Amino acid sequence: VKKPETINYRTFKPERDGLFCAKIFGPIKDYECLCGKYKRLKHRGVICEKCGVEVTQTKVRRERMGHIDLAAPCAHIWFLKSLPSRLGLVLDMTLRDIERVLYFEAYVVVDPGMTPLKKFSIMSEDDYDAKRVEFGDEFIALMGAEGIKKLLEEMDLDIEIDRLRNDMTGSELKVKKNSKRLKVMEAFK
């Protein structure tokens, strides 16, 4: 999706590369491309050379997803608020802590450097200012979706999955929590 337009006000057809683009999401009419070159069931699966629309059923429009490149990172509500929180399981953080970071109420340590700080630890703005005075530029702490994104980028799923499989011993509660984390991480793999 590259344009903010939705539909053409004269033709009532979706704008190309817009929010309702037929090329991205699928045809408006069953087994008919946007320009009308291919009609009927016999052309099923054909992609029109003129308009670029695949000739198929319209219900695919409900299943297909578009993608918009944003200038700044943001966290999707599906991964944050679904129970259990997918972000919380992958990062092994509480939903409350993730929300504090995402809503710019707290910092998360991304790179502790040579300081006694721990990665994934949460600190308020006052704590951050105090640590900045104490350690200078020795550590990196971020807030907002940028901090969460950085933590996710630095995470190695294969190593984390192996570690979780090895930690499946111990208390029943720990095994249950690790199995939930393992299931989500394997789905992202």
PDB file of C-alpha atoms in Angstrom:
ATOM      1  CA  VAL A   1       0.000   0.000   0.000  1.00  0.00           C
ATOM      2  CA  LYS A   2       1.656   3.203  -1.165  1.00  0.00           C
ATOM      3  CA  LYS A   3      -1.159   5.776  -1.374  1.00  0.00           C
ATOM      4  CA  PRO A   4      -3.757   6.986   1.139  1.00  0.00           C
ATOM      5  CA  GLU A   5      -6.574   7.022  -1.453  1.00  0.00           C
ATOM      6  CA  THR A   6      -9.420   4.544  -1.114  1.00  0.00           C
ATOM      7  CA  ILE A   7     -11.817   4.639  -4.092  1.00  0.00           C
ATOM      8  CA  ASN A   8     -12.177   6.764  -7.211  1.00  0.00           C
ATOM      9  CA  TYR A   9     -15.190   9.018  -6.680  1.00  0.00           C
ATOM     10  CA  ARG A  10     -16.226   8.867 -10.369  1.00  0.00           C
ATOM     11  CA  THR A  11     -15.841   5.166 -11.154  1.00  0.00           C
ATOM     12  CA  PHE A  12     -16.285   3.830  -7.596  1.00  0.00           C
ATOM     13  CA  LYS A  13     -13.388   1.454  -8.256  1.00  0.00           C
ATOM     14  CA  PRO A  14     -10.529   1.110  -5.758  1.00  0.00           C
ATOM     15  CA  GLU A  15      -7.460   3.276  -6.430  1.00  0.00           C
ATOM     16  CA  ARG A  16      -4.323   1.430  -7.520  1.00  0.00           C
ATOM     17  CA  ASP A  17      -1.806   1.013  -4.634  1.00  0.00           C
ATOM     18  CA  GLY A  18      -4.398   2.540  -2.296  1.00  0.00           C
ATOM     19  CA  LEU A  19      -6.038   1.190   0.849  1.00  0.00           C
ATOM     20  CA  PHE A  20      -8.588  -0.890  -1.115  1.00  0.00           C
ATOM     21  CA  CYS A  21      -6.340  -1.776  -4.097  1.00  0.00           C
ATOM     22  CA  ALA A  22      -7.680  -4.735  -6.102  1.00  0.00           C
ATOM     23  CA  LYS A  23      -4.159  -5.733  -7.156  1.00  0.00           C
ATOM     24  CA  ILE A  24      -3.114  -6.164  -3.505  1.00  0.00           C
ATOM     25  CA  PHE A  25      -6.293  -7.525  -1.926  1.00  0.00           C
ATOM     26  CA  GLY A  26      -8.141  -9.210  -4.807  1.00  0.00           C
ATOM     27  CA  PRO A  27     -11.012  -8.568  -7.244  1.00  0.00           C
ATOM     28  CA  ILE A  28     -14.204  -6.655  -6.477  1.00  0.00           C
ATOM     29  CA  LYS A  29     -16.397  -9.003  -8.526  1.00  0.00           C
ATOM     30  CA  ASP A  30     -16.152 -12.801  -8.460  1.00  0.00           C
ATOM     31  CA  TYR A  31     -13.888 -14.167 -11.200  1.00  0.00           C
ATOM     32  CA  GLU A  32     -13.477 -10.810 -12.934  1.00  0.00           C
ATOM     33  CA  CYS A  33     -10.441  -8.549 -13.146  1.00  0.00           C
ATOM     34  CA  LEU A  34     -10.729  -4.806 -12.540  1.00  0.00           C
ATOM     35  CA  CYS A  35     -10.477  -3.721 -16.185  1.00  0.00           C
ATOM     36  CA  GLY A  36     -12.895  -6.432 -17.399  1.00  0.00           C
ATOM     37  CA  LYS A  37     -10.486  -8.216 -19.754  1.00  0.00           C
ATOM     38  CA  TYR A  38     -10.913 -11.562 -17.962  1.00  0.00           C
ATOM     39  CA  LYS A  39     -14.404 -12.632 -16.916  1.00  0.00           C
ATOM     40  CA  ARG A  40     -15.898 -15.936 -15.812  1.00  0.00           C
ATOM     41  CA  LEU A  41     -14.693 -19.057 -14.061  1.00  0.00           C
ATOM     42  CA  LYS A  42     -12.628 -20.379 -16.994  1.00  0.00           C
ATOM     43  CA  HIS A  43      -9.950 -17.695 -16.326  1.00  0.00           C
ATOM     44  CA  ARG A  44      -9.597 -18.634 -12.634  1.00  0.00           C
ATOM     45  CA  GLY A  45      -6.061 -18.007 -11.301  1.00  0.00           C
ATOM     46  CA  VAL A  46      -5.001 -15.794 -14.238  1.00  0.00           C
ATOM     47  CA  ILE A  47      -3.351 -12.470 -13.409  1.00  0.00           C
ATOM     48  CA  CYS A  48      -4.440  -9.695 -15.783  1.00  0.00           C
ATOM     49  CA  GLU A  49      -1.603  -8.000 -17.700  1.00  0.00           C
ATOM     50  CA  LYS A  50      -3.426  -4.645 -17.781  1.00  0.00           C
ATOM     51  CA  CYS A  51      -4.593  -4.150 -14.206  1.00  0.00           C
ATOM     52  CA  GLY A  52      -2.556  -6.826 -12.373  1.00  0.00           C
ATOM     53  CA  VAL A  53      -5.587  -8.290 -10.577  1.00  0.00           C
ATOM     54  CA  GLU A  54      -5.838 -12.048 -10.011  1.00  0.00           C
ATOM     55  CA  VAL A  55      -9.079 -13.574 -11.322  1.00  0.00           C
ATOM     56  CA  THR A  56     -10.554 -15.330  -8.274  1.00  0.00           C
ATOM     57  CA  GLN A  57     -13.359 -15.032  -5.703  1.00  0.00           C
ATOM     58  CA  THR A  58     -13.962 -11.734  -3.908  1.00  0.00           C
ATOM     59  CA  LYS A  59     -13.827 -13.364  -0.475  1.00  0.00           C
ATOM     60  CA  VAL A  60     -10.017 -13.385  -0.719  1.00  0.00           C
ATOM     61  CA  ARG A  61     -10.217  -9.629  -0.001  1.00  0.00           C
ATOM     62  CA  ARG A  62     -11.127 -10.517   3.599  1.00  0.00           C
ATOM     63  CA  GLU A  63      -8.138 -12.831   4.003  1.00  0.00           C
ATOM     64  CA  ARG A  64      -5.313 -10.909   2.336  1.00  0.00           C
ATOM     65  CA  MET A  65      -3.340  -8.320   4.246  1.00  0.00           C
ATOM     66  CA  GLY A  66      -1.554  -5.214   3.051  1.00  0.00           C
ATOM     67  CA  HIS A  67       1.609  -3.661   4.439  1.00  0.00           C
ATOM     68  CA  ILE A  68       2.466  -0.021   5.053  1.00  0.00           C
ATOM     69  CA  ASP A  69       6.066   1.063   5.726  1.00  0.00           C
ATOM     70  CA  LEU A  70       5.975   3.616   8.545  1.00  0.00           C
ATOM     71  CA  ALA A  71       8.600   6.248   9.351  1.00  0.00           C
ATOM     72  CA  ALA A  72       8.768   5.169  13.003  1.00  0.00           C
ATOM     73  CA  PRO A  73       8.163   1.705  14.504  1.00  0.00           C
ATOM     74  CA  CYS A  74       4.902   0.935  16.280  1.00  0.00           C
ATOM     75  CA  ALA A  75       3.556  -2.132  18.086  1.00  0.00           C
ATOM     76  CA  HIS A  76       0.451  -3.772  16.675  1.00  0.00           C
ATOM     77  CA  ILE A  77      -2.367  -4.185  19.166  1.00  0.00           C
ATOM     78  CA  TRP A  78      -2.891  -7.857  18.150  1.00  0.00           C
ATOM     79  CA  PHE A  79       0.554  -8.779  19.446  1.00  0.00           C
ATOM     80  CA  LEU A  80       0.311  -6.572  22.529  1.00  0.00           C
ATOM     81  CA  LYS A  81      -3.199  -7.010  23.937  1.00  0.00           C
ATOM     82  CA  SER A  82      -4.110 -10.568  22.899  1.00  0.00           C
ATOM     83  CA  LEU A  83      -4.171 -12.889  25.887  1.00  0.00           C
ATOM     84  CA  PRO A  84      -1.560 -14.106  26.524  1.00  0.00           C
ATOM     85  CA  SER A  85       0.449 -11.212  25.091  1.00  0.00           C
ATOM     86  CA  ARG A  86       2.636 -12.475  22.230  1.00  0.00           C
ATOM     87  CA  LEU A  87       5.202  -9.734  22.837  1.00  0.00           C
ATOM     88  CA  GLY A  88       5.233 -10.548  26.537  1.00  0.00           C
ATOM     89  CA  LEU A  89       5.816 -14.238  25.885  1.00  0.00           C
ATOM     90  CA  VAL A  90       8.602 -13.705  23.354  1.00  0.00           C
ATOM     91  CA  LEU A  91      10.419 -11.078  25.433  1.00  0.00           C
ATOM     92  CA  ASP A  92       9.604 -12.756  28.775  1.00  0.00           C
ATOM     93  CA  MET A  93       8.292  -9.453  30.138  1.00  0.00           C
ATOM     94  CA  THR A  94       4.998  -8.594  31.806  1.00  0.00           C
ATOM     95  CA  LEU A  95       2.306  -6.867  29.776  1.00  0.00           C
ATOM     96  CA  ARG A  96       2.399  -3.931  32.201  1.00  0.00           C
ATOM     97  CA  ASP A  97       6.146  -3.402  31.650  1.00  0.00           C
ATOM     98  CA  ILE A  98       5.792  -3.594  27.869  1.00  0.00           C
ATOM     99  CA  GLU A  99       2.917  -1.096  27.966  1.00  0.00           C
ATOM    100  CA  ARG A 100       4.989   1.296  30.102  1.00  0.00           C
ATOM    101  CA  VAL A 101       7.793   1.163  27.520  1.00  0.00           C
ATOM    102  CA  LEU A 102       5.458   1.461  24.516  1.00  0.00           C
ATOM    103  CA  TYR A 103       3.518   4.374  26.000  1.00  0.00           C
ATOM    104  CA  PHE A 104       6.757   6.273  26.785  1.00  0.00           C
ATOM    105  CA  GLU A 105       6.442   5.965  30.571  1.00  0.00           C
ATOM    106  CA  ALA A 106       9.637   3.951  31.100  1.00  0.00           C
ATOM    107  CA  TYR A 107      12.939   2.966  29.484  1.00  0.00           C
ATOM    108  CA  VAL A 108      14.075  -0.578  28.705  1.00  0.00           C
ATOM    109  CA  VAL A 109      17.781  -1.479  28.776  1.00  0.00           C
ATOM    110  CA  VAL A 110      18.747  -2.709  25.311  1.00  0.00           C
ATOM    111  CA  ASP A 111      22.531  -2.914  25.774  1.00  0.00           C
ATOM    112  CA  PRO A 112      23.914  -2.815  29.351  1.00  0.00           C
ATOM    113  CA  GLY A 113      27.521  -2.470  28.150  1.00  0.00           C
ATOM    114  CA  MET A 114      30.031  -2.686  31.027  1.00  0.00           C
ATOM    115  CA  THR A 115      27.524  -1.534  33.659  1.00  0.00           C
ATOM    116  CA  PRO A 116      25.814  -3.646  36.363  1.00  0.00           C
ATOM    117  CA  LEU A 117      22.463  -3.067  34.601  1.00  0.00           C
ATOM    118  CA  LYS A 118      20.668  -6.081  33.151  1.00  0.00           C
ATOM    119  CA  LYS A 119      19.245  -6.351  29.632  1.00  0.00           C
ATOM    120  CA  PHE A 120      15.405  -6.153  29.555  1.00  0.00           C
ATOM    121  CA  SER A 121      15.322  -4.239  32.867  1.00  0.00           C
ATOM    122  CA  ILE A 122      12.802  -1.403  33.112  1.00  0.00           C
ATOM    123  CA  MET A 123      13.611   2.006  34.592  1.00  0.00           C
ATOM    124  CA  SER A 124      11.653   5.211  35.048  1.00  0.00           C
ATOM    125  CA  GLU A 125      12.796   8.512  33.550  1.00  0.00           C
ATOM    126  CA  ASP A 126      14.273   9.617  36.898  1.00  0.00           C
ATOM    127  CA  ASP A 127      16.213   6.342  37.204  1.00  0.00           C
ATOM    128  CA  TYR A 128      17.378   6.710  33.605  1.00  0.00           C
ATOM    129  CA  ASP A 129      18.642  10.251  34.237  1.00  0.00           C
ATOM    130  CA  ALA A 130      20.472   9.098  37.389  1.00  0.00           C
ATOM    131  CA  LYS A 131      22.067   6.132  35.574  1.00  0.00           C
ATOM    132  CA  ARG A 132      23.019   8.384  32.657  1.00  0.00           C
ATOM    133  CA  VAL A 133      24.875  10.684  35.081  1.00  0.00           C
ATOM    134  CA  GLU A 134      26.482   7.705  36.838  1.00  0.00           C
ATOM    135  CA  PHE A 135      27.525   5.647  33.781  1.00  0.00           C
ATOM    136  CA  GLY A 136      27.443   8.149  30.907  1.00  0.00           C
ATOM    137  CA  ASP A 137      27.159   6.536  27.476  1.00  0.00           C
ATOM    138  CA  GLU A 138      28.180   3.064  28.710  1.00  0.00           C
ATOM    139  CA  PHE A 139      24.668   1.622  28.258  1.00  0.00           C
ATOM    140  CA  ILE A 140      21.775   1.991  25.817  1.00  0.00           C
ATOM    141  CA  ALA A 141      18.194   2.294  27.058  1.00  0.00           C
ATOM    142  CA  LEU A 142      15.290   3.155  24.773  1.00  0.00           C
ATOM    143  CA  MET A 143      11.604   3.822  25.149  1.00  0.00           C
ATOM    144  CA  GLY A 144       8.626   3.348  22.850  1.00  0.00           C
ATOM    145  CA  ALA A 145       8.255   0.793  20.089  1.00  0.00           C
ATOM    146  CA  GLU A 146      11.837   1.523  19.050  1.00  0.00           C
ATOM    147  CA  GLY A 147      13.127  -0.111  22.253  1.00  0.00           C
ATOM    148  CA  ILE A 148      10.895  -3.175  21.874  1.00  0.00           C
ATOM    149  CA  LYS A 149      11.865  -3.498  18.199  1.00  0.00           C
ATOM    150  CA  LYS A 150      15.579  -3.362  19.084  1.00  0.00           C
ATOM    151  CA  LEU A 151      15.131  -6.133  21.685  1.00  0.00           C
ATOM    152  CA  LEU A 152      13.280  -8.296  19.164  1.00  0.00           C
ATOM    153  CA  GLU A 153      15.914  -7.703  16.459  1.00  0.00           C
ATOM    154  CA  GLU A 154      18.738  -8.753  18.776  1.00  0.00           C
ATOM    155  CA  MET A 155      16.951 -11.911  19.898  1.00  0.00           C
ATOM    156  CA  ASP A 156      18.148 -15.137  18.235  1.00  0.00           C
ATOM    157  CA  LEU A 157      15.093 -17.392  18.019  1.00  0.00           C
ATOM    158  CA  ASP A 158      17.049 -20.621  17.453  1.00  0.00           C
ATOM    159  CA  ILE A 159      19.209 -20.127  20.553  1.00  0.00           C
ATOM    160  CA  GLU A 160      16.196 -19.051  22.628  1.00  0.00           C
ATOM    161  CA  ILE A 161      14.159 -22.084  21.500  1.00  0.00           C
ATOM    162  CA  ASP A 162      17.031 -24.441  22.391  1.00  0.00           C
ATOM    163  CA  ARG A 163      17.393 -22.769  25.800  1.00  0.00           C
ATOM    164  CA  LEU A 164      13.642 -23.127  26.468  1.00  0.00           C
ATOM    165  CA  ARG A 165      13.690 -26.813  25.500  1.00  0.00           C
ATOM    166  CA  ASN A 166      16.558 -27.405  27.936  1.00  0.00           C
ATOM    167  CA  ASP A 167      14.728 -25.509  30.721  1.00  0.00           C
ATOM    168  CA  MET A 168      11.634 -27.731  30.527  1.00  0.00           C
ATOM    169  CA  THR A 169      12.565 -29.344  33.841  1.00  0.00           C
ATOM    170  CA  GLY A 170      11.661 -28.032  37.255  1.00  0.00           C
ATOM    171  CA  SER A 171       8.400 -26.840  38.717  1.00  0.00           C
ATOM    172  CA  GLU A 172       5.119 -27.414  36.906  1.00  0.00           C
ATOM    173  CA  LEU A 173       4.468 -23.666  36.667  1.00  0.00           C
ATOM    174  CA  LYS A 174       7.847 -23.030  35.019  1.00  0.00           C
ATOM    175  CA  VAL A 175       7.291 -25.864  32.521  1.00  0.00           C
ATOM    176  CA  LYS A 176       3.843 -24.499  31.629  1.00  0.00           C
ATOM    177  CA  LYS A 177       5.187 -20.961  31.107  1.00  0.00           C
ATOM    178  CA  ASN A 178       8.144 -22.188  29.043  1.00  0.00           C
ATOM    179  CA  SER A 179       5.893 -24.359  26.874  1.00  0.00           C
ATOM    180  CA  LYS A 180       3.703 -21.323  26.065  1.00  0.00           C
ATOM    181  CA  ARG A 181       6.791 -19.267  25.175  1.00  0.00           C
ATOM    182  CA  LEU A 182       8.162 -22.126  23.089  1.00  0.00           C
ATOM    183  CA  LYS A 183       4.905 -22.479  21.148  1.00  0.00           C
ATOM    184  CA  VAL A 184       4.834 -18.762  20.242  1.00  0.00           C
ATOM    185  CA  MET A 185       8.530 -18.655  19.316  1.00  0.00           C
ATOM    186  CA  GLU A 186       8.242 -21.697  17.070  1.00  0.00           C
ATOM    187  CA  ALA A 187       5.268 -20.053  15.336  1.00  0.00           C
ATOM    188  CA  PHE A 188       7.423 -16.973  14.565  1.00  0.00           C
ATOM    189  CA  LYS A 189      10.260 -19.108  13.223  1.00  0.00           C
TER     190      LYS A 189
END
